Short mmCIF file of C-alpha atoms and ligand atoms in Angstrom, two decimals:
data_model
loop_
_atom_site.label_atom_id
_atom_site.label_comp_id
_atom_site.label_asym_id
_atom_site.label_seq_id
_atom_site.Cartn_x
_atom_site.Cartn_y
_atom_site.Cartn_z
CA MET A 1 97.42 124.53 77.63
CA ILE A 2 97.70 126.05 81.10
CA HIS A 3 98.11 122.66 82.80
CA LYS A 4 101.26 121.88 80.83
CA SER A 5 104.66 121.77 82.46
CA TYR A 6 107.22 124.49 81.82
CA SER A 7 109.15 122.10 79.52
CA GLU A 8 106.05 121.30 77.47
CA ILE A 9 105.34 125.01 77.08
CA LYS A 10 108.87 125.78 76.00
CA SER A 11 108.88 123.00 73.40
CA GLY A 12 105.33 123.80 72.20
CA LEU A 13 106.34 127.39 71.52
CA SER A 14 109.53 126.50 69.70
CA LYS A 15 107.73 123.86 67.57
CA LYS A 16 105.05 126.46 66.81
CA GLU A 17 102.27 124.24 68.19
CA PHE A 18 100.80 127.45 69.60
CA THR A 19 101.75 131.12 69.60
CA SER A 20 102.86 133.13 72.59
CA LEU A 21 99.66 135.18 72.32
CA GLU A 22 97.49 132.03 72.43
CA LEU A 23 99.42 130.83 75.44
CA ILE A 24 99.27 134.17 77.23
CA ASN A 25 95.54 134.48 76.54
CA ALA A 26 94.97 131.06 78.10
CA TYR A 27 96.86 132.16 81.23
CA LEU A 28 95.03 135.50 81.37
CA ASP A 29 91.72 133.60 81.20
CA ARG A 30 92.83 131.31 83.99
CA ILE A 31 93.88 134.31 86.11
CA LYS A 32 90.48 135.88 85.48
CA SER A 33 88.65 132.76 86.55
CA VAL A 34 90.66 131.72 89.64
CA ASP A 35 92.55 134.72 91.02
CA ASP A 36 89.49 136.18 92.71
CA SER A 37 89.76 133.17 95.02
CA ILE A 38 93.57 132.88 95.24
CA LYS A 39 94.58 136.57 95.21
CA ALA A 40 98.13 136.00 93.99
CA PHE A 41 98.26 139.15 91.82
CA LEU A 42 98.27 142.67 93.23
CA SER A 43 97.52 144.00 89.76
CA ILE A 44 97.70 142.86 86.17
CA ASP A 45 97.83 144.74 82.87
CA PRO A 46 96.48 142.35 80.18
CA GLU A 47 96.95 144.82 77.31
CA LYS A 48 100.62 145.37 78.02
CA ILE A 49 101.17 141.61 78.37
CA ARG A 50 99.34 140.85 75.11
CA GLU A 51 101.40 143.47 73.29
CA ALA A 52 104.63 141.84 74.50
CA ALA A 53 103.35 138.41 73.40
CA SER A 54 102.40 139.67 69.93
CA ALA A 55 105.85 141.24 69.54
CA SER A 56 107.39 137.88 70.48
CA ASP A 57 105.21 136.04 67.92
CA LYS A 58 106.29 138.49 65.25
CA ARG A 59 109.96 137.87 66.07
CA ARG A 60 109.47 134.12 65.90
CA ALA A 61 107.55 134.29 62.61
CA GLU A 62 110.47 136.22 61.14
CA GLY A 63 113.02 133.80 62.56
CA LYS A 64 114.39 136.52 64.81
CA GLU A 65 113.53 135.16 68.26
CA LEU A 66 115.71 136.58 71.04
CA SER A 67 116.37 133.14 72.56
CA GLU A 68 114.84 129.70 73.04
CA PHE A 69 112.74 131.33 75.80
CA ASP A 70 111.15 134.02 73.64
CA GLY A 71 107.41 134.23 74.44
CA ILE A 72 107.46 132.28 77.75
CA PRO A 73 105.48 133.97 80.56
CA ILE A 74 107.07 134.55 83.98
CA GLY A 75 105.59 136.10 87.14
CA ILE A 76 107.50 138.70 89.17
CA LYS A 77 107.35 139.24 92.94
CA ASP A 78 106.48 142.81 93.86
CA ASN A 79 109.90 143.63 95.34
CA ILE A 80 111.82 143.32 92.06
CA CYS A 81 112.01 146.61 90.15
CA ILE A 82 110.63 146.86 86.62
CA ASN A 83 111.07 150.20 84.87
CA GLY A 84 107.79 152.11 84.74
CA GLU A 85 105.88 149.57 86.88
CA LYS A 86 104.67 149.88 90.43
CA THR A 87 106.87 148.11 92.98
CA THR A 88 105.14 148.19 96.36
CA CYS A 89 106.83 145.36 98.30
CA GLY A 90 103.35 144.65 99.64
CA SER A 91 103.56 147.88 101.67
CA LYS A 92 101.36 150.96 101.98
CA ILE A 93 104.48 153.08 102.23
CA LEU A 94 105.30 152.23 98.58
CA GLU A 95 101.68 152.04 97.38
CA ASN A 96 102.25 154.55 94.57
CA PHE A 97 105.95 154.03 93.96
CA ILE A 98 106.88 153.54 90.31
CA SER A 99 110.26 152.02 89.66
CA PRO A 100 112.60 154.18 87.55
CA TYR A 101 114.81 151.31 86.38
CA ASP A 102 114.99 147.56 85.70
CA ALA A 103 116.58 145.17 88.17
CA THR A 104 119.46 143.24 86.60
CA VAL A 105 117.40 140.02 86.58
CA ILE A 106 114.62 141.88 84.74
CA GLN A 107 117.06 143.21 82.12
CA LYS A 108 118.26 139.65 81.60
CA LEU A 109 114.73 138.23 81.24
CA LYS A 110 113.72 141.00 78.83
CA SER A 111 116.81 140.45 76.68
CA LYS A 112 115.76 136.80 76.21
CA GLY A 113 112.17 137.66 75.28
CA PHE A 114 110.34 136.43 78.41
CA ILE A 115 106.85 137.90 78.87
CA LEU A 116 106.73 139.52 82.31
CA PHE A 117 103.69 139.19 84.58
CA PRO A 118 104.17 141.63 87.46
CA ARG A 119 103.05 142.04 90.34
CA LEU A 120 102.83 139.06 92.68
CA ASN A 121 101.71 139.48 96.28
CA MET A 122 104.10 139.10 99.22
CA ASP A 123 104.50 139.72 102.94
CA GLU A 124 105.33 143.38 103.48
CA PHE A 125 109.03 143.89 102.63
CA ALA A 126 109.36 140.07 102.50
CA MET A 127 108.91 139.78 106.27
CA GLY A 128 106.76 136.77 107.00
CA SER A 129 106.10 133.10 106.33
CA SER A 130 102.45 133.17 105.27
CA THR A 131 101.76 136.23 103.02
CA GLU A 132 99.31 137.40 105.70
CA ASN A 133 101.56 140.42 106.30
CA SER A 134 100.80 141.97 102.90
CA SER A 135 99.19 145.39 103.36
CA PHE A 136 96.81 144.67 100.50
CA GLN A 137 95.45 141.11 100.53
CA ILE A 138 95.98 137.60 101.84
CA THR A 139 96.99 135.08 99.18
CA ARG A 140 95.42 131.63 99.55
CA ASN A 141 96.82 128.16 99.04
CA PRO A 142 95.44 126.62 95.82
CA PHE A 143 95.25 123.20 97.56
CA ASP A 144 92.96 124.59 100.30
CA LEU A 145 91.68 128.14 100.18
CA MET A 146 91.38 128.32 103.98
CA ARG A 147 95.12 127.88 104.30
CA ILE A 148 98.17 130.07 103.73
CA PRO A 149 100.43 129.55 100.68
CA GLY A 150 103.59 130.15 102.74
CA GLY A 151 105.64 133.30 102.51
CA SER A 152 106.97 135.70 101.89
CA SER A 153 106.77 134.91 98.14
CA GLY A 154 103.23 133.52 98.51
CA GLY A 155 101.94 135.16 95.32
CA SER A 156 104.82 133.77 93.25
CA ALA A 157 104.24 130.23 94.57
CA ALA A 158 100.42 130.24 94.45
CA SER A 159 100.35 131.62 90.87
CA VAL A 160 102.42 128.65 89.66
CA ALA A 161 100.59 126.06 91.81
CA ALA A 162 97.21 127.30 90.53
CA SER A 163 98.43 127.09 86.90
CA MET A 164 98.15 130.85 86.39
CA LEU A 165 101.81 130.75 85.22
CA PRO A 166 104.44 128.03 84.61
CA ILE A 167 107.31 129.93 86.32
CA SER A 168 107.91 132.98 88.50
CA LEU A 169 110.60 134.84 90.44
CA GLY A 170 110.70 135.30 94.20
CA SER A 171 113.28 136.28 96.81
CA ASP A 172 114.60 134.25 99.72
CA THR A 173 116.16 135.77 102.86
CA GLY A 174 115.36 133.00 105.33
CA GLY A 175 113.16 130.63 103.35
CA SER A 176 110.80 132.81 101.32
CA ILE A 177 111.21 130.81 98.10
CA ARG A 178 111.61 127.31 99.52
CA GLN A 179 108.89 127.39 102.19
CA PRO A 180 106.05 128.61 99.89
CA ALA A 181 107.25 126.25 97.13
CA ALA A 182 106.96 123.41 99.67
CA LEU A 183 103.51 124.38 100.91
CA CYS A 184 102.20 124.86 97.34
CA GLY A 185 103.63 121.62 95.90
CA ILE A 186 106.05 123.12 93.36
CA PHE A 187 109.81 123.63 92.84
CA GLY A 188 111.65 126.68 94.24
CA LEU A 189 115.38 127.38 94.43
CA LYS A 190 117.45 129.75 96.53
CA PRO A 191 120.77 130.16 94.70
CA THR A 192 124.19 130.44 96.39
CA TYR A 193 124.60 133.95 97.84
CA GLY A 194 126.27 135.95 95.05
CA ARG A 195 125.10 133.74 92.17
CA VAL A 196 122.33 136.21 91.21
CA SER A 197 122.60 140.01 91.25
CA ARG A 198 120.52 141.79 93.90
CA TYR A 199 120.56 145.07 91.95
CA GLY A 200 116.94 146.21 91.80
CA LEU A 201 115.71 143.84 94.50
CA VAL A 202 114.35 146.04 97.30
CA ALA A 203 116.63 145.14 100.22
CA TYR A 204 115.35 143.41 103.35
CA ALA A 205 118.53 141.90 104.83
CA SER A 206 121.31 142.42 102.30
CA SER A 207 123.71 139.74 103.55
CA LEU A 208 120.99 137.08 103.22
CA ASP A 209 118.72 138.11 100.28
CA GLN A 210 118.81 136.20 96.99
CA ILE A 211 116.44 136.18 94.00
CA GLY A 212 115.47 132.75 92.66
CA PRO A 213 112.97 130.86 90.50
CA PHE A 214 109.74 128.91 91.11
CA SER A 215 108.60 126.41 88.49
CA ASN A 216 106.15 123.58 87.95
CA ASP A 217 109.05 121.39 86.79
CA ILE A 218 112.76 121.05 87.44
CA GLN A 219 113.86 122.15 83.96
CA GLY A 220 112.23 125.54 84.59
CA ILE A 221 114.42 126.01 87.65
CA SER A 222 117.57 125.08 85.76
CA ASP A 223 116.73 127.33 82.78
CA ILE A 224 115.78 130.40 84.78
CA LEU A 225 118.82 130.06 86.99
CA SER A 226 121.04 130.04 83.90
CA VAL A 227 119.36 133.20 82.59
CA ILE A 228 119.45 135.28 85.79
CA SER A 229 122.85 134.34 87.25
CA GLY A 230 126.20 136.05 86.72
CA LYS A 231 128.55 138.76 87.99
CA ASP A 232 127.07 142.26 87.92
CA GLU A 233 129.01 145.51 88.25
CA ASN A 234 125.97 146.99 90.02
CA ASP A 235 126.13 144.46 92.89
CA SER A 236 129.51 144.21 94.57
CA THR A 237 128.44 141.02 96.34
CA SER A 238 127.72 139.17 93.11
CA ALA A 239 130.29 136.45 92.56
CA LYS A 240 132.93 136.32 89.84
CA ILE A 241 132.27 132.81 88.69
CA SER A 242 131.51 131.63 85.21
CA SER A 243 127.80 131.88 84.56
CA TYR A 244 125.66 128.90 85.50
CA GLU A 245 125.02 126.62 82.53
CA SER A 246 121.55 125.15 82.40
CA ILE A 247 122.11 121.45 82.90
CA SER A 248 120.48 118.94 80.64
CA LEU A 249 118.01 117.01 82.68
CA ASN A 250 117.31 114.40 80.05
CA ASP A 251 119.56 111.76 81.56
CA SER A 252 118.69 110.31 84.92
CA ILE A 253 121.48 110.30 87.45
CA ASP A 254 122.34 107.27 89.44
CA VAL A 255 121.93 107.85 93.14
CA LYS A 256 123.99 104.74 93.76
CA GLY A 257 127.04 105.69 95.80
CA LEU A 258 125.79 109.25 96.42
CA LYS A 259 126.51 110.36 99.99
CA ILE A 260 123.42 112.09 101.34
CA GLY A 261 123.39 113.88 104.71
CA ILE A 262 120.21 113.29 106.71
CA MET A 263 118.65 114.39 110.00
CA PRO A 264 118.86 111.91 112.89
CA GLU A 265 115.61 110.50 114.39
CA SER A 266 116.07 112.65 117.50
CA GLU A 267 115.70 115.82 115.39
CA ARG A 268 112.43 114.74 113.80
CA SER A 269 110.01 114.48 116.71
CA SER A 270 108.82 118.10 116.51
CA TRP A 271 107.71 117.73 112.89
CA GLN A 272 104.16 116.94 111.85
CA GLU A 273 103.72 113.15 111.82
CA ASP A 274 103.03 112.86 108.10
CA VAL A 275 106.21 114.80 107.39
CA GLN A 276 108.21 112.39 109.55
CA LYS A 277 106.61 109.42 107.79
CA LYS A 278 107.26 110.74 104.32
CA TYR A 279 110.87 111.59 105.17
CA SER A 280 111.52 108.03 106.40
CA GLU A 281 109.83 106.54 103.33
CA ILE A 282 111.97 108.57 100.95
CA LEU A 283 115.17 107.77 102.86
CA ALA A 284 114.30 104.06 102.66
CA LYS A 285 113.81 104.37 98.91
CA LEU A 286 117.15 106.16 98.49
CA LYS A 287 118.88 103.46 100.50
CA GLU A 288 117.30 100.81 98.32
CA LEU A 289 118.69 102.62 95.27
CA GLY A 290 122.18 102.43 96.75
CA ALA A 291 122.68 105.92 98.21
CA SER A 292 124.66 106.01 101.41
CA LEU A 293 122.82 107.95 104.10
CA VAL A 294 124.93 109.79 106.66
CA GLU A 295 123.38 111.18 109.87
CA LEU A 296 124.68 114.68 110.58
CA ASP A 297 124.83 116.58 113.86
CA PHE A 298 122.39 119.49 113.58
CA SER A 299 122.49 120.49 117.26
CA LEU A 300 124.06 123.88 116.49
CA HIS A 301 121.28 124.62 114.02
CA HIS A 302 118.76 124.90 116.87
CA TYR A 303 120.16 128.41 117.28
CA SER A 304 119.54 129.40 113.68
CA ILE A 305 116.16 131.07 114.39
CA PRO A 306 117.50 133.48 117.06
CA ILE A 307 120.66 134.16 115.04
CA TYR A 308 118.64 134.80 111.90
CA TYR A 309 116.11 137.05 113.60
CA ILE A 310 118.84 139.20 115.17
CA ILE A 311 120.83 139.60 111.94
CA ALA A 312 117.83 139.99 109.60
CA THR A 313 116.13 142.58 111.82
CA ALA A 314 119.36 144.54 112.34
CA GLU A 315 119.88 144.76 108.59
CA CYS A 316 116.22 145.59 107.99
CA SER A 317 116.27 148.45 110.50
CA SER A 318 119.13 149.96 108.55
CA ASN A 319 117.78 149.20 105.04
CA LEU A 320 114.28 150.50 105.76
CA SER A 321 115.52 153.82 107.14
CA ARG A 322 115.41 155.12 103.54
CA PHE A 323 111.58 155.10 103.65
CA ASP A 324 111.19 158.41 105.44
CA GLY A 325 108.56 160.32 103.45
CA ILE A 326 111.22 162.34 101.64
CA ARG A 327 112.66 160.12 98.97
CA TYR A 328 110.26 157.30 98.13
CA GLY A 329 106.55 156.60 98.16
CA TYR A 330 104.05 157.74 100.76
CA ARG A 331 104.41 161.02 102.68
CA ASN A 332 102.11 162.29 105.40
CA GLU A 333 101.34 165.75 104.00
CA GLU A 334 99.72 166.90 107.22
CA ALA A 335 102.95 166.86 109.20
CA LYS A 336 104.10 170.36 110.18
CA LYS A 337 107.70 169.71 111.20
CA LEU A 338 110.42 167.55 109.65
CA GLU A 339 110.64 165.23 112.67
CA ASP A 340 106.85 164.78 112.57
CA LEU A 341 106.99 164.06 108.88
CA TYR A 342 109.42 161.18 109.40
CA THR A 343 107.58 159.78 112.38
CA SER A 344 104.04 160.00 111.10
CA THR A 345 104.93 158.77 107.59
CA ARG A 346 106.62 155.69 109.02
CA THR A 347 103.93 155.12 111.64
CA LYS A 348 101.16 155.18 109.04
CA GLY A 349 103.10 153.66 106.14
CA PHE A 350 104.56 150.52 107.75
CA GLY A 351 102.54 147.55 108.98
CA LYS A 352 102.78 145.93 112.41
CA GLU A 353 105.32 143.19 111.65
CA VAL A 354 107.67 145.57 109.82
CA LYS A 355 107.57 147.97 112.77
CA ARG A 356 108.24 145.11 115.19
CA ARG A 357 111.34 144.15 113.21
CA ILE A 358 112.65 147.70 112.87
CA LEU A 359 112.33 148.05 116.67
CA LEU A 360 114.04 144.71 117.32
CA GLY A 361 116.86 145.53 114.91
CA THR A 362 117.39 149.04 116.21
CA PHE A 363 117.57 147.65 119.73
CA SER A 364 120.13 144.96 118.95
CA LEU A 365 122.32 147.49 117.12
CA SER A 366 122.16 150.15 119.82
CA SER A 367 125.25 150.88 121.90
CA GLY A 368 125.28 148.81 125.05
CA TYR A 369 123.37 145.96 123.39
CA TYR A 370 125.41 145.65 120.20
CA ASP A 371 128.01 143.23 121.61
CA ALA A 372 125.46 141.18 123.52
CA PHE A 373 123.12 140.65 120.56
CA TYR A 374 124.36 141.63 117.10
CA GLY A 375 128.02 140.85 117.80
CA GLN A 376 127.18 137.45 119.29
CA ALA A 377 124.84 136.61 116.44
CA GLN A 378 127.57 137.39 113.90
CA LYS A 379 129.97 135.05 115.69
CA ALA A 380 127.34 132.30 115.90
CA ARG A 381 126.62 132.76 112.20
CA VAL A 382 130.24 131.83 111.44
CA LEU A 383 129.81 128.66 113.51
CA ILE A 384 126.75 127.67 111.45
CA ARG A 385 128.67 128.27 108.23
CA ASN A 386 131.58 126.22 109.54
CA SER A 387 129.25 123.37 110.49
CA TYR A 388 128.09 123.16 106.88
CA ILE A 389 131.69 123.22 105.66
CA GLU A 390 132.31 120.19 107.89
CA PHE A 391 129.11 118.50 106.62
CA PHE A 392 130.25 118.80 103.03
CA LYS A 393 133.54 117.07 103.84
CA LYS A 394 131.40 114.00 104.62
CA VAL A 395 128.48 114.20 102.18
CA ASP A 396 127.63 115.34 98.63
CA LEU A 397 124.22 116.80 99.45
CA ILE A 398 121.87 117.20 102.42
CA LEU A 399 118.22 116.10 102.37
CA GLN A 400 115.64 117.45 104.84
CA PRO A 401 111.99 118.42 104.79
CA THR A 402 111.66 122.10 103.83
CA SER A 403 109.12 122.86 106.52
CA PRO A 404 108.25 120.95 109.71
CA THR A 405 104.53 121.18 108.81
CA THR A 406 102.31 121.46 105.77
CA ALA A 407 100.25 124.62 105.12
CA PHE A 408 98.56 125.98 108.24
CA LYS A 409 95.21 127.74 108.44
CA ILE A 410 94.88 131.47 107.75
CA GLY A 411 94.99 133.30 111.09
CA GLU A 412 96.42 130.30 112.98
CA LYS A 413 99.79 131.90 113.79
CA THR A 414 99.23 135.62 113.36
CA LYS A 415 98.81 136.26 117.08
CA ASP A 416 102.04 134.53 118.02
CA PRO A 417 105.06 135.79 116.05
CA ILE A 418 107.40 133.22 117.62
CA GLN A 419 105.26 130.35 116.27
CA MET A 420 105.36 132.02 112.85
CA TYR A 421 109.16 132.41 113.05
CA LYS A 422 109.47 128.69 113.80
CA ALA A 423 108.09 127.89 110.33
CA ASP A 424 111.63 128.75 109.16
CA ILE A 425 113.47 126.33 111.42
CA LEU A 426 114.78 124.24 108.51
CA THR A 427 115.48 127.02 106.01
CA THR A 428 117.22 129.95 107.77
CA SER A 429 120.58 128.26 108.43
CA VAL A 430 121.07 127.86 104.67
CA ASN A 431 120.86 131.66 104.22
CA LEU A 432 123.13 132.28 107.21
CA ALA A 433 125.75 130.08 105.50
CA GLY A 434 125.09 131.48 102.00
CA LEU A 435 124.50 128.04 100.46
CA PRO A 436 122.17 126.98 97.63
CA ALA A 437 119.06 124.88 98.35
CA ILE A 438 115.93 123.79 96.54
CA SER A 439 112.49 122.73 97.69
CA ILE A 440 110.85 120.03 95.58
CA PRO A 441 107.48 118.29 95.91
CA GLY A 442 107.58 115.38 98.34
CA GLY A 443 104.08 113.89 98.17
CA LEU A 444 100.94 114.76 100.14
CA ASP A 445 99.92 114.52 103.81
CA SER A 446 96.68 112.91 105.01
CA ASN A 447 94.79 116.19 104.35
CA LYS A 448 96.04 116.09 100.74
CA LEU A 449 98.35 119.04 101.39
CA PRO A 450 101.84 119.16 99.81
CA ILE A 451 104.99 118.21 101.71
CA GLY A 452 108.28 119.78 100.54
CA LEU A 453 111.75 118.25 100.48
CA GLN A 454 114.81 120.47 100.78
CA ILE A 455 118.11 119.57 99.10
CA THR A 456 121.08 121.70 100.17
CA GLY A 457 124.40 121.66 98.31
CA ASN A 458 127.86 123.09 98.75
CA PHE A 459 128.64 126.62 97.50
CA PHE A 460 127.84 127.00 93.78
CA GLU A 461 126.85 123.33 93.42
CA GLU A 462 123.36 124.02 92.10
CA GLY A 463 123.97 121.47 89.30
CA LYS A 464 124.41 118.65 91.81
CA ILE A 465 121.27 119.74 93.69
CA LEU A 466 119.24 119.66 90.48
CA SER A 467 120.47 116.18 89.58
CA LEU A 468 119.24 114.72 92.86
CA ALA A 469 116.03 116.76 92.54
CA LYS A 470 115.46 115.14 89.16
CA ALA A 471 116.03 111.65 90.54
CA LEU A 472 113.72 112.23 93.49
CA GLY A 473 111.10 113.77 91.20
CA GLU A 474 110.84 110.48 89.33
CA MET A 475 109.85 108.52 92.43
CA SER A 476 106.16 107.78 92.90
CA GLU A 477 106.53 108.79 96.59
CA THR A 478 107.18 112.43 95.71
CA LYS A 479 104.54 113.00 93.00
CA ILE A 480 102.02 115.79 93.46
CA GLU A 481 99.32 116.78 91.00
CA LEU A 482 98.53 120.49 90.97
CA PRO A 483 94.86 121.42 91.55
CA LYS A 484 92.97 121.77 88.27
CA VAL A 485 89.71 122.98 89.77
CA ILE A 486 89.72 125.77 92.32
CA GLN A 487 86.49 126.51 94.16
N1 LIG B 1 110.03 134.08 107.13
C1 LIG B 1 111.33 134.69 107.19
C2 LIG B 1 111.21 136.12 107.68
O1 LIG B 1 110.12 136.52 107.94
C3 LIG B 1 111.99 134.63 105.85
C4 LIG B 1 111.49 135.65 104.90
C5 LIG B 1 112.23 135.70 103.64
O2 LIG B 1 112.96 134.78 103.28
N2 LIG B 1 112.11 136.84 102.97
O3 LIG B 1 112.16 136.81 107.81
#
């Protein structure tokens, strides 16, 4: 049961081939047998989950199911608030924090009868590209336990790749859904900024953060997006557009005549060789199918890492000022004076990378440096956004690899933050512009590690992205089988 796709699970439940409790028990067994090695979950409450599944079965037996999704399990990253559950953001400073309310996305999932599986591991406050920055544990890549699953939503990606769940939620500020989806061989979508409410997502960089789905098939992405999207009075940045309709993925689309933006040869030399090879192979296949491939000028995008790391750290230094020992989570009780209380709580509560970013952000916002760093980065951000607007006058969609490399070894980049930041070279510009993008499986490298392909679309054109994702997913070149046995 656990090795079924999301679509097979959804149809099996609705045809009553199995009950939600049977399904959930199979996943709980799988978690018990493999999560000691993977470490995707920070905690799990089997009794609570079983109770929710039994309630769902009862509803279905009485013909009162809440929706077509009633009884489907979904994993939740540990920075999305669930009433009465711990929400630690992978940080010691929130180790004992219990959320007093549901995030909007959680309310929506509950109202449709989804069975929630909190709490999936992540880089502390979503800062990282490998999940090594969690204060609690390092999550491992199900394809190779010596390697990272990507980050920051490493727990959300690894749980789906290891068949501990069919779908999960993560958050993406600069690549944290797409990059781990790529490295774990599954699907992961960052919606258009404003498509999904951020109410109840613990803020990292508010102008970039979006919640989005991971799935082991493309229908799961389309379905979850339709459930979680929509305007929300509690998030003034959520967009007033009609809610996203799950698209039917039964019909194949014709890529003939589709204009696809691609990266010129000169941009590809820094990528791992297998990634370059796979990218060329897939472009050749698309050309054969009649797509017209248009080389775009990405030279401005070389600046996206510095722009992103100035804006994201500036916003994080402001957002994380609320963790001061007074209002939330950990407090150093030994402090004698108020100033000491703030300082020692934050010194002990935050990890190294979070402190580095708070320092960087505070510096670039300080008077005297504001114009030189933050002000410049804001202007450059507009240029990146404008470059995409120009791209989409010429093409329907853009196709790139999601990450320049496949999964690297645990510990390989922890000593050199700049190398770690470079893992996001192909994902951050999408957040700076506020566009939607997906990562889909794109075959394996010579070490049998997954390669990810990123499809970026124009604002609110998730439907178009999913259609190309579906077409690419049917090609033999992109197929990846998820690991059944994990040692
Ligand atoms: N790796 C990037 C960072 O560390 C992106 C993280 C994210 O998207 N949350 O900021």
